[in-house]
Amino acid sequence: MDIVRNIADLRHAVANLRISGERVALVPTMGALHAGHIALVDAARSKGCQVVVSIFVNPTQFGPNEDLDAYPRREAADVALLEAAGAALLWAPDVAAMYPNGFATTVSVDGVSGRWDGAARPGHFAGVATVVTKLFQQVKPDIALFGEKDYQQLAVIRRFTADLDIDIEIVGVPTQRDDDGLALSSRNAYLTPEERVAARALPRALGEAKAAIERGDEVRAALDAAVARLREAGFEPIDYIALVDAATLEPIERLEGAARLLAAAKLGRTRLIDNLAVG
Ligand code: PAF
């Protein structure tokens, strides 16, 4: 696997990949890779693509009191995982290569960005949309793959890709989970051993709420029970637990069509998010 760190080398390397005639897939990441990221690489390879992975801890999507400095960085281990998974190219720019002096453009997405993580983390989705737009322009892939664990992020990316007529197929890949149900996330590394045990309450609370809503219980009662379960496990604050329309992410009170349960809450210093399809 080649590693490139500037745009000229990236363009040259992607042009070489295209000589094979295979499609090019992009898997954008912030590194600290786990089986969830490798599932994205596997999904791209199973579609017969040459896979470009980007690793860039994007400062513009972190708020002032968030974990930008603490975010795990372990490129050597990531490279080993990507080589074993059969990725063709790693694009690993530094901040100056991504945001050169004078950089002044932001991609901001109304509607789907507004609620949930958009409200809890002001500016986050504009940072994501801006860097993903840049990654799309830099790599010019045929397809790009994102985990469904960041469900709202995926909706934001689908929205601006359609709105800006970007000719890239966006593929969502199901969330990968540990044996006890916790969604894989680079941020799980922040949890203490005790918190890691308590964290199981998040997928369990969502699973119970999903089952209750699907058997016809009141949505409000199911959500209140999930909040109580999380509080009991030590989550505080609970930013949101909501049943939303799967496409618009607007809250819904009754199950009609495709819906999603979304949750975000803090356990100690670690903010965890998760979601499940409902109906
Ligand atoms: O999901 C992530 O890791 C990041 O938000 C992304 C899409 C790589 C943009 O920085």
PDB file of C-alpha atoms in Angstrom, residues 8 16 19 23 31 33 37 58 80 82 86 89 113 123 141 151 160-161 163 165 168 188-189 202 206 220-221 251 256:
ATOM      1  CA  ALA A   8       0.185  16.141  -6.261  1.00  0.00           C
ATOM      2  CA  ASN A  16      -2.161   4.884 -11.475  1.00  0.00           C
ATOM      3  CA  ILE A  19      -5.064   2.181 -15.064  1.00  0.00           C
ATOM      4  CA  ARG A  23     -13.550   1.615  -9.857  1.00  0.00           C
ATOM      5  CA  GLY A  31      -7.574   6.867  11.957  1.00  0.00           C
ATOM      6  CA  LEU A  33      -8.879   2.117  12.955  1.00  0.00           C
ATOM      7  CA  HIS A  37     -13.364   0.746   9.427  1.00  0.00           C
ATOM      8  CA  ASN A  58     -10.141  17.030  11.032  1.00  0.00           C
ATOM      9  CA  ALA A  80      -0.685  -2.611   9.224  1.00  0.00           C
ATOM     10  CA  LEU A  82      -5.044  -1.479   6.026  1.00  0.00           C
ATOM     11  CA  GLY A  86      -5.964  -4.994   0.972  1.00  0.00           C
ATOM     12  CA  LEU A  89      -3.551   3.687  -1.072  1.00  0.00           C
ATOM     13  CA  SER A 113     -27.792  18.961  10.204  1.00  0.00           C
ATOM     14  CA  GLY A 123     -20.355  23.584  13.766  1.00  0.00           C
ATOM     15  CA  PRO A 141     -13.687   8.377  -6.218  1.00  0.00           C
ATOM     16  CA  TYR A 151     -26.221   7.916  11.049  1.00  0.00           C
ATOM     17  CA  PHE A 160     -24.835  17.653   0.160  1.00  0.00           C
ATOM     18  CA  THR A 161     -23.703  15.054  -2.373  1.00  0.00           C
ATOM     19  CA  ASP A 163     -27.481  18.985  -3.596  1.00  0.00           C
ATOM     20  CA  ASP A 165     -24.527  17.186  -7.999  1.00  0.00           C
ATOM     21  CA  ILE A 168     -20.179   9.740  -6.244  1.00  0.00           C
ATOM     22  CA  ASN A 188     -14.387   3.518  23.127  1.00  0.00           C
ATOM     23  CA  ALA A 189     -10.651   3.578  23.938  1.00  0.00           C
ATOM     24  CA  LEU A 202     -26.598   2.028  25.487  1.00  0.00           C
ATOM     25  CA  LEU A 206     -31.960   1.179  22.281  1.00  0.00           C
ATOM     26  CA  ARG A 220     -42.801   8.522  24.470  1.00  0.00           C
ATOM     27  CA  ALA A 221     -42.988   5.755  27.096  1.00  0.00           C
ATOM     28  CA  PRO A 251     -38.758  13.415  15.284  1.00  0.00           C
ATOM     29  CA  GLU A 256     -45.103   4.903  10.000  1.00  0.00           C
TER      30      GLU A 256
END
